[in-house]
Tab-separated table of C-alpha atoms in Angstrom:
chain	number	residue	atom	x	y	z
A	1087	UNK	CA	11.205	-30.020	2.462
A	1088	UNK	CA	13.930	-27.604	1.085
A	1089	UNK	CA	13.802	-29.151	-1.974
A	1090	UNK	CA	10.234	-28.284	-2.318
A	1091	UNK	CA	10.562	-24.602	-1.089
A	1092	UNK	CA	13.140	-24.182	-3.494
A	1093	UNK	CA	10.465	-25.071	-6.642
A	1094	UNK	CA	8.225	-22.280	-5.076
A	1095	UNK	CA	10.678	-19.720	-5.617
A	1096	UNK	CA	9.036	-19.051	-8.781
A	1097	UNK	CA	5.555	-18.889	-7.739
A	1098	UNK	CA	7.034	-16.739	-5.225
A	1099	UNK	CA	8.632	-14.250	-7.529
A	1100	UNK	CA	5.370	-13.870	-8.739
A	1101	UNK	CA	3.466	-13.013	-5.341
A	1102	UNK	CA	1.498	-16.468	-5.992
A	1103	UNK	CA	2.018	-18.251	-2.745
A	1104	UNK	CA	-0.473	-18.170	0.335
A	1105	UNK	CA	0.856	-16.109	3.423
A	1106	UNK	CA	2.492	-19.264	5.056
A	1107	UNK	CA	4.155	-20.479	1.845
A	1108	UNK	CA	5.461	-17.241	1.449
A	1109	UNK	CA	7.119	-17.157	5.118
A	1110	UNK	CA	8.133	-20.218	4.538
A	1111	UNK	CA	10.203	-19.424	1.320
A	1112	UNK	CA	11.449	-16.013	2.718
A	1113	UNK	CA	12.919	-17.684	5.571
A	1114	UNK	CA	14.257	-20.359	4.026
A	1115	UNK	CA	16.146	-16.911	1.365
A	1116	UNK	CA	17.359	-16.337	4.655
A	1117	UNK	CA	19.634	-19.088	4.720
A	1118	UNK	CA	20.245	-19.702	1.355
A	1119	UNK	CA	22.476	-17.953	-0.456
A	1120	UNK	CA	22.330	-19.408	-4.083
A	1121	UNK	CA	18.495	-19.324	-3.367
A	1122	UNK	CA	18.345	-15.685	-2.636
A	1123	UNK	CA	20.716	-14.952	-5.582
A	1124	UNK	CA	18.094	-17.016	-8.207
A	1125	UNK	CA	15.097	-15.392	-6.223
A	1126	UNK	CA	16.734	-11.751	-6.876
A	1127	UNK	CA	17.563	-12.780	-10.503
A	1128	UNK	CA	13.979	-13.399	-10.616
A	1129	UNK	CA	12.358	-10.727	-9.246
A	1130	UNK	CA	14.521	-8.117	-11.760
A	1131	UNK	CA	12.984	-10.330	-14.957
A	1132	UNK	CA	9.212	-10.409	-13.631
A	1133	UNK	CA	8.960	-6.707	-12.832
A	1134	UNK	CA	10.147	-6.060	-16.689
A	1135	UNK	CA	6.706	-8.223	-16.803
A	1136	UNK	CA	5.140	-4.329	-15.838
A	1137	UNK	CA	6.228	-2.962	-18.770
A	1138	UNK	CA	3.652	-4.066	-20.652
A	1139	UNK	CA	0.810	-2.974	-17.971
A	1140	UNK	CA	2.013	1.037	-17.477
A	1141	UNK	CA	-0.730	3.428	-18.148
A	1142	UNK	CA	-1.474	7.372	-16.980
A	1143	UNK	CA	-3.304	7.141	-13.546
A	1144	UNK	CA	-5.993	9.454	-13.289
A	1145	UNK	CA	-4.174	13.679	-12.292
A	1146	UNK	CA	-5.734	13.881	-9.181
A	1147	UNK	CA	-3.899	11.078	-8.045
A	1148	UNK	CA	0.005	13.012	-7.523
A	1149	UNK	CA	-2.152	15.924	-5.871
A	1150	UNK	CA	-3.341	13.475	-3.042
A	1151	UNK	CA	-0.312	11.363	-3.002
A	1152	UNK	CA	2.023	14.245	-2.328
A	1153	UNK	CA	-0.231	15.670	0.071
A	1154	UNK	CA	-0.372	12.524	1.719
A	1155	UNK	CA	3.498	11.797	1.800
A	1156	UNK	CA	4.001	15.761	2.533
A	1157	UNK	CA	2.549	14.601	6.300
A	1158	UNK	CA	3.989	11.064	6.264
A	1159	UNK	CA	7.209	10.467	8.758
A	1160	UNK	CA	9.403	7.871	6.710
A	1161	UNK	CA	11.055	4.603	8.324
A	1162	UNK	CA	14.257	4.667	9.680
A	1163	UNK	CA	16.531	2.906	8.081
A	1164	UNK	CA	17.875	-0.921	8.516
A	1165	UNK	CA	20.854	-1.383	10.918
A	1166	UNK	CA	24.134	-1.554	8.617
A	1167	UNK	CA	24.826	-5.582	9.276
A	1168	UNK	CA	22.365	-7.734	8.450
A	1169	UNK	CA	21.127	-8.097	11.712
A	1170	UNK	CA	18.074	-11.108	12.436
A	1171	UNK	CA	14.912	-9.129	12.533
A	1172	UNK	CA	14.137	-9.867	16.082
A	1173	UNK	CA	16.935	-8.360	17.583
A	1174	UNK	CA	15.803	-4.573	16.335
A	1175	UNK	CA	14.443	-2.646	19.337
A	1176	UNK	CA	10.888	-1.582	18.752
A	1177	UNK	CA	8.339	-0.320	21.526
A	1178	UNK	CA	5.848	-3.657	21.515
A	1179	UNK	CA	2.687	-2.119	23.621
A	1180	UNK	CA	0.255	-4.543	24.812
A	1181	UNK	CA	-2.772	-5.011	23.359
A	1182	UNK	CA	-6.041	-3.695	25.363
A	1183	UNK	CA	-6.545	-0.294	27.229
A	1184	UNK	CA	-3.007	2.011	27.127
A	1185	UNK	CA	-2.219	3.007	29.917
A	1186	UNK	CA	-1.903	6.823	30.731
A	1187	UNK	CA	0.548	9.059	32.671
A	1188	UNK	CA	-1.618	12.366	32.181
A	1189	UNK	CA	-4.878	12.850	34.142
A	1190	UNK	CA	-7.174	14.221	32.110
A	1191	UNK	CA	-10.932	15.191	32.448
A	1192	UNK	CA	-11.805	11.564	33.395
A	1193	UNK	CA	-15.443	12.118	31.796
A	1194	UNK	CA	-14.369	12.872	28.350
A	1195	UNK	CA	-11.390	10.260	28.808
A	1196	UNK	CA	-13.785	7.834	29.853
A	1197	UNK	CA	-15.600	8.576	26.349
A	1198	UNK	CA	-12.406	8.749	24.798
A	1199	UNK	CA	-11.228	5.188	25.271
A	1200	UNK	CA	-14.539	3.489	25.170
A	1201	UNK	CA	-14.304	4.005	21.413
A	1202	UNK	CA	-10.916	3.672	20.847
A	1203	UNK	CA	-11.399	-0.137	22.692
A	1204	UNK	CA	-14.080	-0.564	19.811
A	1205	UNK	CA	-14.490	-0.791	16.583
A	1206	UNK	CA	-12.944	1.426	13.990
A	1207	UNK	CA	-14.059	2.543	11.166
A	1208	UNK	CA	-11.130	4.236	9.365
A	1209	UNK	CA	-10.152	4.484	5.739
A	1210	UNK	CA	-7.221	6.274	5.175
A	1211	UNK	CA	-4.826	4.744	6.622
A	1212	UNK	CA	-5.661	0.946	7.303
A	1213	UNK	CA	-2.834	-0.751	6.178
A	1214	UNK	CA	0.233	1.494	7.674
A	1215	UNK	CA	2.845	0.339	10.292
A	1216	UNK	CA	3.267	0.720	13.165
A	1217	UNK	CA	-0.503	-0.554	14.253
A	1218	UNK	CA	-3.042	1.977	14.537
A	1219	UNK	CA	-3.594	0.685	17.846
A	1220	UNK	CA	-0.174	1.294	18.471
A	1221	UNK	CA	0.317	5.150	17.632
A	1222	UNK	CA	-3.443	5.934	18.644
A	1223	UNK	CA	-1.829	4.494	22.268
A	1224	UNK	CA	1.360	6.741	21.693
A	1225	UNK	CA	-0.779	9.737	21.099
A	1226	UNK	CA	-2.683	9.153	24.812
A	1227	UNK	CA	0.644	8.590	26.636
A	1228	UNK	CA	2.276	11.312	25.311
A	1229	UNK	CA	3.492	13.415	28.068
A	1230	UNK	CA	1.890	16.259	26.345
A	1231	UNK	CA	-1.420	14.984	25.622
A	1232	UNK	CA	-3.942	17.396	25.912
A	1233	UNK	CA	-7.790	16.740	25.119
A	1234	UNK	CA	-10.765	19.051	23.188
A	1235	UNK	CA	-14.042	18.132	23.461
A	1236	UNK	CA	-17.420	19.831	21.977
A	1237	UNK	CA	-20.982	19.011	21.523
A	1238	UNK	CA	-21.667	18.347	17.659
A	1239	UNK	CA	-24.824	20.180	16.314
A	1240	UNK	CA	-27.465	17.773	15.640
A	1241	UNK	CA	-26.257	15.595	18.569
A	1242	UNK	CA	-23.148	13.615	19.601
A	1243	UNK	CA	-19.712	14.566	20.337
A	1244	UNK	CA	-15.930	15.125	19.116
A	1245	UNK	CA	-13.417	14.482	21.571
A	1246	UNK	CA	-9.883	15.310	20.111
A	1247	UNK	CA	-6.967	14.302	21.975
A	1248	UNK	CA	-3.283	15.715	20.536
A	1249	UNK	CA	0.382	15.748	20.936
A	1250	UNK	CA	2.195	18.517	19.899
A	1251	UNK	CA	5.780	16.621	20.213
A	1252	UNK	CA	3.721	13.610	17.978
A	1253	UNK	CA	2.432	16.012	15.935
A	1254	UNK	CA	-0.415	13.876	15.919
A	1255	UNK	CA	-4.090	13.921	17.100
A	1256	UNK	CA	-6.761	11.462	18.120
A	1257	UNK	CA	-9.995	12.356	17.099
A	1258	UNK	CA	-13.291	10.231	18.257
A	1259	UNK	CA	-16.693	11.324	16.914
A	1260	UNK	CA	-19.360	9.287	18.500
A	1261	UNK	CA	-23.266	9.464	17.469
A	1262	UNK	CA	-23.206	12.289	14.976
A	1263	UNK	CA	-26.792	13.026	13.773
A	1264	UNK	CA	-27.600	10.723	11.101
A	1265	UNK	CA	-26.979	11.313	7.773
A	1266	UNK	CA	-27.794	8.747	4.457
A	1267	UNK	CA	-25.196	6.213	2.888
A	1268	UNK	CA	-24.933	9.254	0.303
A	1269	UNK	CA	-23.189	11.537	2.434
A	1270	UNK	CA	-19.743	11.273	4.822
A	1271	UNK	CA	-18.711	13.190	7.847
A	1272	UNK	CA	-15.190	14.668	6.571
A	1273	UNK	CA	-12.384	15.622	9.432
A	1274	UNK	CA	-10.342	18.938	8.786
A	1275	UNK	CA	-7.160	20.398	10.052
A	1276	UNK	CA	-7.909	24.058	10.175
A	1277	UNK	CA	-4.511	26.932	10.451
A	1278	UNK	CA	-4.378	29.958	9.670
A	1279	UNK	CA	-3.690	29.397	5.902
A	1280	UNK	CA	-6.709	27.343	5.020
A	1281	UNK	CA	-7.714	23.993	5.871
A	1282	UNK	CA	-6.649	20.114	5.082
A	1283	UNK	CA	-8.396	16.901	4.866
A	1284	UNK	CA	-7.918	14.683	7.952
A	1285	UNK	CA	-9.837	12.017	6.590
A	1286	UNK	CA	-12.893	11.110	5.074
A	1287	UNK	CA	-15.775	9.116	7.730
A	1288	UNK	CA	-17.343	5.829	5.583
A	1289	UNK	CA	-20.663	6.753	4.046
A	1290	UNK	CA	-23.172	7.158	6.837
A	1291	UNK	CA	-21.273	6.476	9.625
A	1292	UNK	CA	-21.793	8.379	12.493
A	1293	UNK	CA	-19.058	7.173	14.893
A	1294	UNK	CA	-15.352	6.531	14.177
A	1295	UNK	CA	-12.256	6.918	15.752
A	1296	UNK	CA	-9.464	9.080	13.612
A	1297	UNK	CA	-5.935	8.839	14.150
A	1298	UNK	CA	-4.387	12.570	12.459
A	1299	UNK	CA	-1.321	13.445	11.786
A	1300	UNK	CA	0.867	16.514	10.582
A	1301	UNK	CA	-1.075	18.547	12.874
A	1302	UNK	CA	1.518	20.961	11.808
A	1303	UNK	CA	0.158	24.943	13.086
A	1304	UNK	CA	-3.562	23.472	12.887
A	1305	UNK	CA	-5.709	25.524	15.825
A	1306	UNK	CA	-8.729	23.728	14.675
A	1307	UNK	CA	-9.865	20.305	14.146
A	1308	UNK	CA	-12.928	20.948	12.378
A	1309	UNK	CA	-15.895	18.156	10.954
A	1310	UNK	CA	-18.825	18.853	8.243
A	1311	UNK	CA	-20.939	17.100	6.253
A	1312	UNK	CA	-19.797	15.659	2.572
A	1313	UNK	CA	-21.643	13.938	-0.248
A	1314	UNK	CA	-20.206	10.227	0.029
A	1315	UNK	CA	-16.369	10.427	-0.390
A	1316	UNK	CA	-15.438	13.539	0.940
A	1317	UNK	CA	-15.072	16.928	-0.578
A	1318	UNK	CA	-12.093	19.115	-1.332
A	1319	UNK	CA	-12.949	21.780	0.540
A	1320	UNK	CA	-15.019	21.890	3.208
A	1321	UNK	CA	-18.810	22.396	2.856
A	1322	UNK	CA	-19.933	25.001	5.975
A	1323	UNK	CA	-21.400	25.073	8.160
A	1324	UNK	CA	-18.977	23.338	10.497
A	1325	UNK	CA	-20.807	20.359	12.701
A	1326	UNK	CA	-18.228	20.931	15.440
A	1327	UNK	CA	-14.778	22.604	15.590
A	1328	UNK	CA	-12.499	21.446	18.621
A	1329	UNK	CA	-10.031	24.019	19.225
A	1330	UNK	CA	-6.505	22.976	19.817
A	1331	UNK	CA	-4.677	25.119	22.538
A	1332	UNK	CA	-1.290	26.009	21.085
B	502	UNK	CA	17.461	2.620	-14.672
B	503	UNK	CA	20.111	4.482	-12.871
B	504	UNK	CA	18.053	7.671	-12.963
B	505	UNK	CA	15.688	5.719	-10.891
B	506	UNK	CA	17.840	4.912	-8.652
B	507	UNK	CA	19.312	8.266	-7.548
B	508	UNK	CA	15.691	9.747	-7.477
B	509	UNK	CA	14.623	6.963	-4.494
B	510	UNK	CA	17.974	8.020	-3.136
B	511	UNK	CA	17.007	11.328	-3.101
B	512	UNK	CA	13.750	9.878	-1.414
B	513	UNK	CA	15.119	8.410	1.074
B	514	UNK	CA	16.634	11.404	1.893
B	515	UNK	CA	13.210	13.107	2.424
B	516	UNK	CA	13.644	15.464	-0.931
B	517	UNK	CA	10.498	16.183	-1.822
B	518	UNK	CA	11.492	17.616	-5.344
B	519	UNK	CA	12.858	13.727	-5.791
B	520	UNK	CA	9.637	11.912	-4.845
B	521	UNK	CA	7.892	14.472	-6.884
B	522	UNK	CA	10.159	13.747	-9.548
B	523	UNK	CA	9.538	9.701	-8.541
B	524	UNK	CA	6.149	10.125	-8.752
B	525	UNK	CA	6.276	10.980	-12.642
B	526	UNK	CA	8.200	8.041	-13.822
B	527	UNK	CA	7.147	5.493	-11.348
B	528	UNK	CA	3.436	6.392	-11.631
B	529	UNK	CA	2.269	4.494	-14.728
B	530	UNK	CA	3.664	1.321	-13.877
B	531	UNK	CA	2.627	1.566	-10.294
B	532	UNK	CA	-0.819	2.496	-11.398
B	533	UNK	CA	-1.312	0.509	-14.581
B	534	UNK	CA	-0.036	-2.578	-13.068
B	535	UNK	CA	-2.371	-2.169	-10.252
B	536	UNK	CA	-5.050	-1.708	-12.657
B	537	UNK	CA	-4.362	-4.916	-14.683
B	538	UNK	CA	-4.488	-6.866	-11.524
B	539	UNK	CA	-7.636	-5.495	-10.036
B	540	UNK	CA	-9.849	-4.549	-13.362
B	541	UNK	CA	-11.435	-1.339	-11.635
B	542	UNK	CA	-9.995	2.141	-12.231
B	543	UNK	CA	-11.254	3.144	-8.425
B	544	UNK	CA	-9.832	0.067	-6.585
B	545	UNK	CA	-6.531	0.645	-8.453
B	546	UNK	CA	-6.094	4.439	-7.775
B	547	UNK	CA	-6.448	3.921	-4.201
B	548	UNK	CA	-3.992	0.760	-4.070
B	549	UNK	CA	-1.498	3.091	-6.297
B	550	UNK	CA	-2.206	5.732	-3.842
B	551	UNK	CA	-0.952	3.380	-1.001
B	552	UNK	CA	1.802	2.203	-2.797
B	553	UNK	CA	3.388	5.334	-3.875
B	554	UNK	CA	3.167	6.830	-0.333
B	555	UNK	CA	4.369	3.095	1.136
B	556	UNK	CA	7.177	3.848	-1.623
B	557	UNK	CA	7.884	7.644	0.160
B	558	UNK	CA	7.861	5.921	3.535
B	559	UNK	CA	9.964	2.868	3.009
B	560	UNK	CA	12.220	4.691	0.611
B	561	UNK	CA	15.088	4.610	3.563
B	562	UNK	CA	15.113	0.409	3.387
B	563	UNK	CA	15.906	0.441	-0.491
B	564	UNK	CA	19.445	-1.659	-0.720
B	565	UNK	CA	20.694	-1.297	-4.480
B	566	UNK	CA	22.718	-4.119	-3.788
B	567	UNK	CA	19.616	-6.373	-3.371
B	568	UNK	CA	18.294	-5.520	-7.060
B	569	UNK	CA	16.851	-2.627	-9.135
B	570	UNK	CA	14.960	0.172	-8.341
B	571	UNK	CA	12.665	-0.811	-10.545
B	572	UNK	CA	12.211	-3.979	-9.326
B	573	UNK	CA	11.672	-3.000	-6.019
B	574	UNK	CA	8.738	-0.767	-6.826
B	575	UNK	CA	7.228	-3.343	-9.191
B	576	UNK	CA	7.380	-5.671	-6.304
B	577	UNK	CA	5.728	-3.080	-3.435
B	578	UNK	CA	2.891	-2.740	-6.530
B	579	UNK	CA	2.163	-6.368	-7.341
B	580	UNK	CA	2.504	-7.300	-3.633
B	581	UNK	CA	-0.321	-4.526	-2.641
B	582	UNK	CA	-2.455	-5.663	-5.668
B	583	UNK	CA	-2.929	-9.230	-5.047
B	584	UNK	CA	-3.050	-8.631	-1.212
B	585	UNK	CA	-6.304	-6.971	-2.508
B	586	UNK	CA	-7.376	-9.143	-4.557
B	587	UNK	CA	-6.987	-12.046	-2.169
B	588	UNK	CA	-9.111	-9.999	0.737
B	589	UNK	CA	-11.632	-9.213	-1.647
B	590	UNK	CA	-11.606	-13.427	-2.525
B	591	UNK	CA	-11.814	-14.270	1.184
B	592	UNK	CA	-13.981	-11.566	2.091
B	593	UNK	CA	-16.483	-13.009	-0.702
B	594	UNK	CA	-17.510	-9.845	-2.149
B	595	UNK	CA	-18.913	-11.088	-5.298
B	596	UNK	CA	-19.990	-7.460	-6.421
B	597	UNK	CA	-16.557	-6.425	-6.308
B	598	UNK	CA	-15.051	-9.395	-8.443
B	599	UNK	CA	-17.936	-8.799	-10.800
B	600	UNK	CA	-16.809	-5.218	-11.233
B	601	UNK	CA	-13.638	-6.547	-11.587
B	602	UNK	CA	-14.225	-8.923	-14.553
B	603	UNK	CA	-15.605	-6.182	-17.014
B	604	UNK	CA	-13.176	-5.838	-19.942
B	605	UNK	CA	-13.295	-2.465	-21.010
B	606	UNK	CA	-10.162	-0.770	-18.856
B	607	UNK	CA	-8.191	-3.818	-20.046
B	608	UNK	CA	-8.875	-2.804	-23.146
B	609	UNK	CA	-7.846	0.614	-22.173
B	610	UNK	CA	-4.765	-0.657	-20.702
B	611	UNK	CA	-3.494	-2.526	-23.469
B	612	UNK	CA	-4.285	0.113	-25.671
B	613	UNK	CA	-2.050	2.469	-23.793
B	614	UNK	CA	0.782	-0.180	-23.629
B	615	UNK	CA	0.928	-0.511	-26.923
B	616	UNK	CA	1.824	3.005	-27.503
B	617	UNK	CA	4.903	2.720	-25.423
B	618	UNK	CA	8.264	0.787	-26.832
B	619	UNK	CA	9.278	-0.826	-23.512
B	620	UNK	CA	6.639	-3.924	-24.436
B	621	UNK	CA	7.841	-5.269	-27.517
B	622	UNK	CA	11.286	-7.043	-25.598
B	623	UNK	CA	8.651	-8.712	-22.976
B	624	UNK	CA	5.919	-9.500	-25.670
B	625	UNK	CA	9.291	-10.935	-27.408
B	626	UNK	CA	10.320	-12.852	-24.433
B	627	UNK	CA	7.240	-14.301	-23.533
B	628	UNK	CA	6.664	-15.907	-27.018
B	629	UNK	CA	9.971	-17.967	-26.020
B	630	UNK	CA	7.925	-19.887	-23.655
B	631	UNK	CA	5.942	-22.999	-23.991
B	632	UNK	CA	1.875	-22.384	-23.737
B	633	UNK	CA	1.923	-23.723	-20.053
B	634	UNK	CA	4.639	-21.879	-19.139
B	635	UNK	CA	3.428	-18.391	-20.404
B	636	UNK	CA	0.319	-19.501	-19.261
B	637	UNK	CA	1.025	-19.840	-15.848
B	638	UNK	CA	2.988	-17.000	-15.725
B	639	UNK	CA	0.729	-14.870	-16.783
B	640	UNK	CA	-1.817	-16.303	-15.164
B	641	UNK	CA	-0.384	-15.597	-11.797
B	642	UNK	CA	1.245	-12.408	-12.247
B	643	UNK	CA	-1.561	-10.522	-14.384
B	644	UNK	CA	-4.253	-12.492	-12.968
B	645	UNK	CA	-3.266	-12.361	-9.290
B	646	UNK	CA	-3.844	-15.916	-8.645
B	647	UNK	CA	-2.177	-18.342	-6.288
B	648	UNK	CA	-0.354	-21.366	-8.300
B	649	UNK	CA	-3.121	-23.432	-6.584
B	650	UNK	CA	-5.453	-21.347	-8.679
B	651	UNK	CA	-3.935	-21.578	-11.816
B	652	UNK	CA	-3.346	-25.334	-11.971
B	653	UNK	CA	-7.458	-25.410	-11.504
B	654	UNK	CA	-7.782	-23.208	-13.765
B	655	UNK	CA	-5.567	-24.840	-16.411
B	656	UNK	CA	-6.980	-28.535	-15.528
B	657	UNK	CA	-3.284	-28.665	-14.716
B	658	UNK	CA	-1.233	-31.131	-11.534
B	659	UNK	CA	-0.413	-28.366	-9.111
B	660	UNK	CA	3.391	-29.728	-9.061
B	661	UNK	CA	3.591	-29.285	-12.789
B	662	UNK	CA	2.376	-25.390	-11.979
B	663	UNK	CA	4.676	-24.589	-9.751
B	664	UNK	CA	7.273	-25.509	-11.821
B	665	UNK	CA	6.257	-24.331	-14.746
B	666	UNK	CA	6.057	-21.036	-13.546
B	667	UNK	CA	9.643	-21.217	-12.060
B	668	UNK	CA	10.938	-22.700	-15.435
B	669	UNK	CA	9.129	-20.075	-17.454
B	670	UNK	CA	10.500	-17.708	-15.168
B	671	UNK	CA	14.275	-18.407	-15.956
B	672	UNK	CA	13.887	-18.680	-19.632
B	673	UNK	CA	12.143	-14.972	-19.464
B	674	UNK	CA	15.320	-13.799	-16.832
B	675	UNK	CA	17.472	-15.519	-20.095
B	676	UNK	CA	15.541	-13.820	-22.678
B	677	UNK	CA	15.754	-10.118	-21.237
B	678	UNK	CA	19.488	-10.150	-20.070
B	679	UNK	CA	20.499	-11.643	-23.546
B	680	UNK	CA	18.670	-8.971	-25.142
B	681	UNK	CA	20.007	-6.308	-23.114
């Protein structure tokens, strides 16, 4: 077989394989040295392959990146040996319900984790690590987890659960009054200075669960209605506004 | 690139001013390569989008001893891009692909490439491959397919694919270190 991983080295340089092939060749890198010197050798001549490609994204594009990154925690780095993967400690939570140290209002809790158990509709940040599942369960454990919740006008409700020390907030909006596919419930950090977007709801969705973060001096986790997409700035009246005890 | 370098240094430091500074030259390849893989301006701004920011995040794990800065963005860019494409594929979403497949913003791209000086080496390099070869290459790179996919696409054995994109491959590796 390692003859045959080693022809796919190519295909891999190329991101050409299936998911399995791919494992398959990365681990086999792993023991390879010559393999993993061709693969590197590789990878610098197909990225000159990008030269060819480069073209001006649209502006708007380094205003909502930097915003984005201005409230994104980066990794820590790799050990300094090359240490196997498994042996890096990371906090593995089961999957299912998280379990809670804090008692909190068990009504709106009870709402709380009904929708966070179900399915989430969430675009912003869908393909980060750790699991969404994961820091939406770090965010109820917190020790300092404290929970908002306020009737939406038109019907439903906002629940907001947050962590000062995770600087993070869970937010769960469940049967908002229904809007078309043409327009989006949009999630707001309010402070004194002005208000950010916390994310953008699909088109006509009236339920989602939010995970927030860079809750920074926010007092406010406010929601209105958008046209499909979101807005820059908010569009008042505000449906609901959760305040956040400081 | 050593200028590159230093600013995902800086990065990885958490210096704003150097992911700002990042952002400007690793933008257009980030963006434009994401938009020759997926064919739709909207698709590609919000892979570049994740890309750039996975770039911020992951800035700490960037080993200069394991290759180029360059390279390693290219690699975050391309990887993100086909992992699109290949959810769109098994998600079926035929609308999407359609969108995909309209030629105009290729034609932008290309148009916009061509202004820039850094293209004429890999144009150069490329022509030092055989049809299949370049083919396949391009095929999978540009065209986000697996190898499977280009040897149907070509009429081609899927063995011969595989290694004709590896051999095509180390001839280009051949032609731009010479020529550097």
């Amino acid at each position: 077989m390692s003859a045959d991983v080693h022809t796919l080295i190519g295909a891999w340089a190329v991101d050409a394989l299936d998911d399995d092939e791919r494992a398959e060749v990365e681990h086999h890198l792993g023991e390879c040295e010559s393999c993993a010197q061709e693969a590197a050798e590789l990878r610098e001549a197909v990225w000159r392959l990008s030269d060819v490609t480069i073209a001006d994204p649209p502006p708007r594009l380094r205003a909502r990146v930097l915003t984005e990154v201005a409230r994104t925690r980066q990794e820590a780095p790799e050990p300094p040996a090359a240490e196997p993967r498994t042996a890096r400690p990371r906090l593995r939570r089961h999957r299912g319900m998280p379990r809670l140290r804090l008692a909190l209002a068990a009504g709106a809790l009870a709402a709380v984790m009904a929708v966070v158990g179900g399915i989430v509709t969430w675009s912003v940040m869908r393909d980060t690590e750790p699991s969404r599942s994961d820091q939406i369960a770090a965010v109820l454990e917190s020790g300092d987890a404290a929970i908002g919740s306020i009737a939406a006008d038109g019907g439903g409700k906002v629940s907001v659960v947050y962590s000062e020390q995770l600087d993070k907030a869970v937010v769960v909006l469940a049967g908002l009054a229904a809007i078309g596919e043409e327009r989006s419930y949009q999630i707001w950090m309010v402070d004194p200075e002005g208000q950010v977007s916390a994310g953008v709801m699909d088109p006509g969705d009236r339920s989602a669960t939010m995970l927030v973060e860079g809750l920074g001096d926010a007092e406010l986790i406010g929601v209105t209605q958008e046209p499909a997409g979101g807005s820059e700035t908010p569009t008042l009246p505000l449906v609901a506004g959760v305040p956040l005890e400081g | 690139m050593p200028a590159l370098e230093q600013l995902l240094h800086g990065t990885a430091l958490g210096d704003d001013d150097a992911f700002a500074r990042l952002y400007d030259e690793a933008a257009p390849r980030v963006y434009g390569l994401c938009l020759r893989v997926l064919r739709d301006p909207a698709q590609a701004e919000e892979v570049a989008q994740e890309v750039l920011v996975e770039i911020w995040r992951t800035a700490t794990r960037f080993d200069p001893s394991r290759g180029s800065a360059g390279a390693w963005i290219s690699t975050i860019a391309h990887r993100r891009a086909v992992d699109r494409v290949r959810s769109a594929q098994a998600s079926g979403d035929r609308e999407r692909r359609a969108a995909a497949q309209s030629e105009p913003e290729y034609d932008a791209v290309a148009e916009a490439a061509a202004t820039r000086l850094e293209h004429r080496q890999v144009r150069r390099c490329l022509g030092t491959l055989t049809e299949l070869q370049r083919q396949a290459v391009t095929l999978a790179y540009y065209g986000g397919h697996t190898y499977r996919q280009v040897a149907s696409l070509l009429g081609a054995a899927v063995p011969t694919v595989k290694s004709r994109i590896r051999d095509g491959l180390l001839k280009l590796r051949d032609c731009l270190e010479v020529a550097r």
